[in-house]
PDB file of C-alpha atoms in Angstrom:
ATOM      1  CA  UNK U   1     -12.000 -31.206   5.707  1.00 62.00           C
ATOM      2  CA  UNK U   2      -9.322 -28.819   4.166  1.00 72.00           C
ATOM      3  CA  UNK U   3      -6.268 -28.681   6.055  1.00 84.00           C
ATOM      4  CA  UNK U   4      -4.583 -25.743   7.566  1.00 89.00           C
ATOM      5  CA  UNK U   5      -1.642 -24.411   5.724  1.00 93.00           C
ATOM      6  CA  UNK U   6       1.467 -23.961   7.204  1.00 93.00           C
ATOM      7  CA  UNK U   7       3.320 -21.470   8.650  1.00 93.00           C
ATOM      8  CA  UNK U   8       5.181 -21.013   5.062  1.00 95.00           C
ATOM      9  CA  UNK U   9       2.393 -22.054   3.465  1.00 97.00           C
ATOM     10  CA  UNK U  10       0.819 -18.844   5.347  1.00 97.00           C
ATOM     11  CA  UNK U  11       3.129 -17.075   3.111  1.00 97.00           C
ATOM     12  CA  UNK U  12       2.558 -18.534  -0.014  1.00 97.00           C
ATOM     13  CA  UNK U  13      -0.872 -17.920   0.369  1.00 97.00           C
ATOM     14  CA  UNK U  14      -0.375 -14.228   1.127  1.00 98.00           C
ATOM     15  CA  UNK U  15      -1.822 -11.957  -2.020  1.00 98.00           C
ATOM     16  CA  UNK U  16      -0.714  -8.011  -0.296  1.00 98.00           C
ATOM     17  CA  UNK U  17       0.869  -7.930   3.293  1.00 98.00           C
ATOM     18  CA  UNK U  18       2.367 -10.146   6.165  1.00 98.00           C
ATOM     19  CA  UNK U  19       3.279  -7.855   9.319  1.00 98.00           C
ATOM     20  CA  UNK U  20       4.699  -8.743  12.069  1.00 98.00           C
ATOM     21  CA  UNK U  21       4.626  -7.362  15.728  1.00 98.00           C
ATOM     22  CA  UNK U  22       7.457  -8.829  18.321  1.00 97.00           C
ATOM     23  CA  UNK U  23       7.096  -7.252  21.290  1.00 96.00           C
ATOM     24  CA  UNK U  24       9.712  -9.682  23.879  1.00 90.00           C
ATOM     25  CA  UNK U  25      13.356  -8.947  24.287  1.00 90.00           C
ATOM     26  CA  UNK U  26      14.679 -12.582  24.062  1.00 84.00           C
ATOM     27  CA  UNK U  27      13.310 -15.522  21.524  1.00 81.00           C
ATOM     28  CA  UNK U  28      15.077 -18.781  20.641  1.00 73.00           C
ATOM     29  CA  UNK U  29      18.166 -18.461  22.793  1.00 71.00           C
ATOM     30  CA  UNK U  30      18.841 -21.797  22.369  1.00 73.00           C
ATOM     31  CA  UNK U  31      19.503 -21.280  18.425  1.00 76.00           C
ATOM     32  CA  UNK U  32      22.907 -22.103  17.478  1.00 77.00           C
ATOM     33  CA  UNK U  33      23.824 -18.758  15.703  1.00 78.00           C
ATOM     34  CA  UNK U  34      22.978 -16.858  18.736  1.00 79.00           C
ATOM     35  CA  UNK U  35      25.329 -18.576  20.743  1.00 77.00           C
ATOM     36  CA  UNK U  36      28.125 -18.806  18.236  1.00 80.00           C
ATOM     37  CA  UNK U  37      27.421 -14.692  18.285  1.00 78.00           C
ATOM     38  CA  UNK U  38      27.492 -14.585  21.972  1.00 81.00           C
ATOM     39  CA  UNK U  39      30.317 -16.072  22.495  1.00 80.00           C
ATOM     40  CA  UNK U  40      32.227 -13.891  19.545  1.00 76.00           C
ATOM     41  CA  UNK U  41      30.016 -11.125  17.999  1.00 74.00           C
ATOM     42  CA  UNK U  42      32.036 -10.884  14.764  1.00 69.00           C
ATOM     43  CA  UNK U  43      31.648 -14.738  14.446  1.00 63.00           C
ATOM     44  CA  UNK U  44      28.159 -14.523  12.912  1.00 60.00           C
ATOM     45  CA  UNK U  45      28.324 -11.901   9.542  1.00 62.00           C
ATOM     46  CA  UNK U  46      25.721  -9.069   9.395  1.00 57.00           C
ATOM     47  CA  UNK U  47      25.280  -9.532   5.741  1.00 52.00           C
ATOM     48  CA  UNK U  48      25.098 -12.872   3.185  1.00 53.00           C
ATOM     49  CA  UNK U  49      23.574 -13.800   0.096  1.00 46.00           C
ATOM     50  CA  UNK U  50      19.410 -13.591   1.063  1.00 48.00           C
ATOM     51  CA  UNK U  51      19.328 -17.747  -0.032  1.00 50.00           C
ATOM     52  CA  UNK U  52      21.625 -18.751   2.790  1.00 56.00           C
ATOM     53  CA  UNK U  53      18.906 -19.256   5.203  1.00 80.00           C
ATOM     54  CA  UNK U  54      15.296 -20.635   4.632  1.00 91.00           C
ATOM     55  CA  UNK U  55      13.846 -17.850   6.278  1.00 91.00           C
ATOM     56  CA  UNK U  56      15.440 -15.396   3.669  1.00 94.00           C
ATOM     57  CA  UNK U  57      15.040 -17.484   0.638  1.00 94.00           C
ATOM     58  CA  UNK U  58      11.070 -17.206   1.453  1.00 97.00           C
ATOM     59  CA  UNK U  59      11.312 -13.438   2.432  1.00 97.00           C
ATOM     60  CA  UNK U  60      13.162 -12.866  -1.013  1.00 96.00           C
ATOM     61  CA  UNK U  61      10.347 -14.907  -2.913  1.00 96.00           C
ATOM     62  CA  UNK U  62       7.404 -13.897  -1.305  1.00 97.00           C
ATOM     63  CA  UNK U  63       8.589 -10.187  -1.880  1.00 98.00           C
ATOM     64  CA  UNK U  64       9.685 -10.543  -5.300  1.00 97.00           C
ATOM     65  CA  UNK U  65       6.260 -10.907  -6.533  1.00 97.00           C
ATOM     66  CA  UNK U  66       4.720  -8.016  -4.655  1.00 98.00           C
ATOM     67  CA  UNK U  67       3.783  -8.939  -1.107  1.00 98.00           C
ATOM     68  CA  UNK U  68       4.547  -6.446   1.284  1.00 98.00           C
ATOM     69  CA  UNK U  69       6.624  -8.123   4.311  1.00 98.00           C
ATOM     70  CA  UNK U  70       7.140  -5.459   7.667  1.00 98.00           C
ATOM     71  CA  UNK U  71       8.256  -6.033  10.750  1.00 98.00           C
ATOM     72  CA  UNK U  72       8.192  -4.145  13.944  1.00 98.00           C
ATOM     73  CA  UNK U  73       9.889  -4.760  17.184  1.00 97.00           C
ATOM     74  CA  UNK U  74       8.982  -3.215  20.283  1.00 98.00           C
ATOM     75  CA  UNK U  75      12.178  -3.414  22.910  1.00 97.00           C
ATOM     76  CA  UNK U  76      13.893  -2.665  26.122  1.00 96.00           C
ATOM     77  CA  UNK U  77      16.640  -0.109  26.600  1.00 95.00           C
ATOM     78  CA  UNK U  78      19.265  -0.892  26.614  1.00 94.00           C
ATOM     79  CA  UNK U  79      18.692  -4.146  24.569  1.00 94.00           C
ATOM     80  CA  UNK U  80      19.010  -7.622  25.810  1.00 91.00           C
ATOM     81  CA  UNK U  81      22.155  -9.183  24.559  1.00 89.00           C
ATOM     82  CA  UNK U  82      19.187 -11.382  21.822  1.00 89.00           C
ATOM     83  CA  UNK U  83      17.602  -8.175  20.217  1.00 92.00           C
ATOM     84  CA  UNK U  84      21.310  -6.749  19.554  1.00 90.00           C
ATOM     85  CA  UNK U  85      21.942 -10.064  18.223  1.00 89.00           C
ATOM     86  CA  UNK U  86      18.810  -9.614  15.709  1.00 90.00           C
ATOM     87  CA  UNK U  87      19.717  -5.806  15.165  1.00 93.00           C
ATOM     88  CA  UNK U  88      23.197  -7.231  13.854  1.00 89.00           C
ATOM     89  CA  UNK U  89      21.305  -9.840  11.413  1.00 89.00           C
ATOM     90  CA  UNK U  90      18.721  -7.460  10.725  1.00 94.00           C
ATOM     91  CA  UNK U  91      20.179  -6.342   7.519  1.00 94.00           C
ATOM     92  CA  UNK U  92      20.046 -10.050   6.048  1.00 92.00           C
ATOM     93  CA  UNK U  93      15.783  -9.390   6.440  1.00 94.00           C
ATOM     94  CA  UNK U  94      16.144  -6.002   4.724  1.00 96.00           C
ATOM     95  CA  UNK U  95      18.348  -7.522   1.493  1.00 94.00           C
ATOM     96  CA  UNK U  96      15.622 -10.517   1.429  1.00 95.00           C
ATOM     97  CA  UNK U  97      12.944  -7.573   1.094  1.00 97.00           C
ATOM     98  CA  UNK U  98      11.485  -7.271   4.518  1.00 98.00           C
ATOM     99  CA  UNK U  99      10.470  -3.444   6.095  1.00 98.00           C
ATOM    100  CA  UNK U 100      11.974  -3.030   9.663  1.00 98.00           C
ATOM    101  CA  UNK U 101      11.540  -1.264  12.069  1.00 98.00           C
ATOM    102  CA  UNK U 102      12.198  -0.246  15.844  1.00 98.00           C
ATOM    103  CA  UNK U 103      10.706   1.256  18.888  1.00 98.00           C
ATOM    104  CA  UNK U 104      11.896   1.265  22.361  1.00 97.00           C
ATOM    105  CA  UNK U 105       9.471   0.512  24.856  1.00 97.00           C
ATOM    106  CA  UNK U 106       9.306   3.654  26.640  1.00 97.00           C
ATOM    107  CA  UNK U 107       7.543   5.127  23.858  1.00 97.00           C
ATOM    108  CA  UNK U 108       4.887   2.504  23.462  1.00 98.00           C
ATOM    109  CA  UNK U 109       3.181   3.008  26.849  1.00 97.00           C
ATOM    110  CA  UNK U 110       0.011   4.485  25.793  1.00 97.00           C
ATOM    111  CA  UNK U 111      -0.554   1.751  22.886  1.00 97.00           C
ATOM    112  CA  UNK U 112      -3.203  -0.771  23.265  1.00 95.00           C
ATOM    113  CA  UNK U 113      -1.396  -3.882  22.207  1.00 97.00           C
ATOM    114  CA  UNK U 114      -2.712  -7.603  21.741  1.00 97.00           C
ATOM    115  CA  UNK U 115      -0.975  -9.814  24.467  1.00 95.00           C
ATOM    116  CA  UNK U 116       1.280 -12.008  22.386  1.00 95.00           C
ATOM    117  CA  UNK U 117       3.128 -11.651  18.863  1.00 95.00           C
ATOM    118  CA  UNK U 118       1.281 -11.779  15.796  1.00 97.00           C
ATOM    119  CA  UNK U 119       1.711 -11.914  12.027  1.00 98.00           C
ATOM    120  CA  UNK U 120      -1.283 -10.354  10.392  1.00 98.00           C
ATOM    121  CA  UNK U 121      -1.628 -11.998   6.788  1.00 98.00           C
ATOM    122  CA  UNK U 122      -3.413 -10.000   4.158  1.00 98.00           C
ATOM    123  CA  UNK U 123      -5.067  -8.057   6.877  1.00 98.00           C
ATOM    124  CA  UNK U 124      -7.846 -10.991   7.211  1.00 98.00           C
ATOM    125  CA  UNK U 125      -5.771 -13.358   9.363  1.00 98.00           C
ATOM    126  CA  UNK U 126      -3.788 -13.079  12.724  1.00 98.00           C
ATOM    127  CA  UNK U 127      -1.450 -15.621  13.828  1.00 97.00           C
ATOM    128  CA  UNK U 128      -0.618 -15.423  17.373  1.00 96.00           C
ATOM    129  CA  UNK U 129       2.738 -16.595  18.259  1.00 91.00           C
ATOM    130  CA  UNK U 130       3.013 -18.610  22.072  1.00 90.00           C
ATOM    131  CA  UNK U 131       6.202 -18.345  23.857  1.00 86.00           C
ATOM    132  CA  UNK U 132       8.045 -19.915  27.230  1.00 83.00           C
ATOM    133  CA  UNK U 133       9.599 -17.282  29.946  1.00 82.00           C
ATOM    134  CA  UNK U 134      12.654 -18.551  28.328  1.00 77.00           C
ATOM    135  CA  UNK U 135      12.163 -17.430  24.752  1.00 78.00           C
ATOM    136  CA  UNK U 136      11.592 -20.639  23.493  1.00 76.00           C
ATOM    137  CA  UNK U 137       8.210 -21.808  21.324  1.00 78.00           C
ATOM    138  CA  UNK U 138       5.708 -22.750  24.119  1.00 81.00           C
ATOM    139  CA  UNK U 139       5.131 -26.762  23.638  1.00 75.00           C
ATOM    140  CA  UNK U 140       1.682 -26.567  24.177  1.00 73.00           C
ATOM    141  CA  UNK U 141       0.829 -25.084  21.350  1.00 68.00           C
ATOM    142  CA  UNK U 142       3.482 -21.902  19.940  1.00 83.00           C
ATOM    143  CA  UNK U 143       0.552 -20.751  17.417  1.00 90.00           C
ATOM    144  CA  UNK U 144      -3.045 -19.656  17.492  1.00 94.00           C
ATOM    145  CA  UNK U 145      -4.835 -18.816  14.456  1.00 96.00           C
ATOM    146  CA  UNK U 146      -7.724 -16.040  14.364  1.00 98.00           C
ATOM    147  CA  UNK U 147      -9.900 -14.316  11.257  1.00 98.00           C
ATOM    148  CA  UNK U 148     -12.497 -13.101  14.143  1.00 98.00           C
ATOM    149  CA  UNK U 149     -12.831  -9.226  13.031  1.00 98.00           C
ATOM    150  CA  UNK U 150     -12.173  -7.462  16.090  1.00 98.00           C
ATOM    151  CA  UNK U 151      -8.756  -9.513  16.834  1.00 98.00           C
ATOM    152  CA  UNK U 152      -7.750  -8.401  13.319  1.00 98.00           C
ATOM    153  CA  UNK U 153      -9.032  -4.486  13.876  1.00 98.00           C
ATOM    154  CA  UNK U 154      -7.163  -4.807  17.080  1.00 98.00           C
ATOM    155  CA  UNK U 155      -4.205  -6.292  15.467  1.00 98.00           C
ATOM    156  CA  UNK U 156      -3.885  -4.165  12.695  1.00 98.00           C
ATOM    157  CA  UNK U 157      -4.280  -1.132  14.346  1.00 98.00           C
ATOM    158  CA  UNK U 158      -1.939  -1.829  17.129  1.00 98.00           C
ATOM    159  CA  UNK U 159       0.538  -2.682  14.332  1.00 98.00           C
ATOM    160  CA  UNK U 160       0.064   0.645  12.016  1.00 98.00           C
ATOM    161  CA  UNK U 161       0.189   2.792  15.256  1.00 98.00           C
ATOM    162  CA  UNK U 162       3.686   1.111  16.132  1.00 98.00           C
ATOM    163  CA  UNK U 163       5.119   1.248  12.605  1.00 98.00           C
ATOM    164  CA  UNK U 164       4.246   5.109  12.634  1.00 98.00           C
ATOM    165  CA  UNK U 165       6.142   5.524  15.809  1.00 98.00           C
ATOM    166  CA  UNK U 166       9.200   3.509  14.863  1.00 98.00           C
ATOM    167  CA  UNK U 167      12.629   3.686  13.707  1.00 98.00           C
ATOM    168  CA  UNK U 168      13.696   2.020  10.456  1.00 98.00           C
ATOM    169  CA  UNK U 169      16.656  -0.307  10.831  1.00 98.00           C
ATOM    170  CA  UNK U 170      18.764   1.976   8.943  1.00 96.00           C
ATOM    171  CA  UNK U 171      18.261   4.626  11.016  1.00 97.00           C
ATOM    172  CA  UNK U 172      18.161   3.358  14.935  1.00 96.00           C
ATOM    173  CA  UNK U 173      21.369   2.505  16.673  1.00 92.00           C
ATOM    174  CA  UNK U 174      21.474   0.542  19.755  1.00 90.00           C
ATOM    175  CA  UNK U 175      21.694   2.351  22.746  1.00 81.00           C
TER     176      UNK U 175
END
């Protein structure tokens, strides 16, 4: 019985693509930077060296030898006090090698869009992300894995059709 690779090992793994579609307007506000940032938005830089976090150093990696690594978010405006918190650290993702981009809610009405968060690896498999009301990783069970062919059409589509509509980080500013 092979086991499943990990959520970086997802990563490794990857040959072409990893895309992402988050589609809430609060995660993880329990994390530590977030509240150092709430509590003093100039306490938390927009830019470091891409090794300072784990996240980054695998973004810069994974990217340096070709996979293509987007990300799209689809938000409320105005944004909750977490996704201007991301929008400040977004440019940390963008040195590491990650694609960005942005699209207010309002404009993604007429999308059909899976139910939860996803990462689509290499366009094969789609790993749906679970979360609380809160933000937080749901405890029974934050992930669910897929390769079924009509999640991944459904997936991938929904994701191109939102990247097509969306703002690049460099170019959308908070409203």
């Amino acid at each position: 019985m092979t086991e499943e690779p990990t959520f970086e090992g997802l990563f490794r793994q990857a040959k072409h693509s990893a895309v992402h579609l988050e589609m809430r307007d609060g995660y993880m506000r329990s994390d530590s930077e977030f509240i150092s940032w709430s509590q003093d938005p100039l306490s938390v830089p927009p830019r470091c060296a891409p090794d300072s976090r784990p996240w980054l150093s695998l973004m810069k990696e994974i990217t340096g030898r070709g996979v293509v690594v987007r990300r799209t978010r689809i938000f409320s405006e105005p944004m909750s006090d977490y996704l201007r918190f991301e929008h400040h650290l977004t440019p940390r993702n963008v040195e590491a090698g990650e694609q960005v981009r942005w699209l207010p809610r309002r404009k993604a009405s007429d999308l059909a869009l899976p139910g939860n968060d996803f990462w689509l690896f290499d366009n094969s498999l789609v790993l749906f992300l679970h979360f609380t009301g809160d933000g937080e990783l749901s405890p029974e069970g934050d992930e669910e894995r897929t390769t079924d062919p009509s999640v991944v059409r459904l997936c991938s589509t929904a994701f191109e059709t939102v990247w097509e509509r969306a703002t690049s980080h460099e170019e959308y500013r908070p409203v």
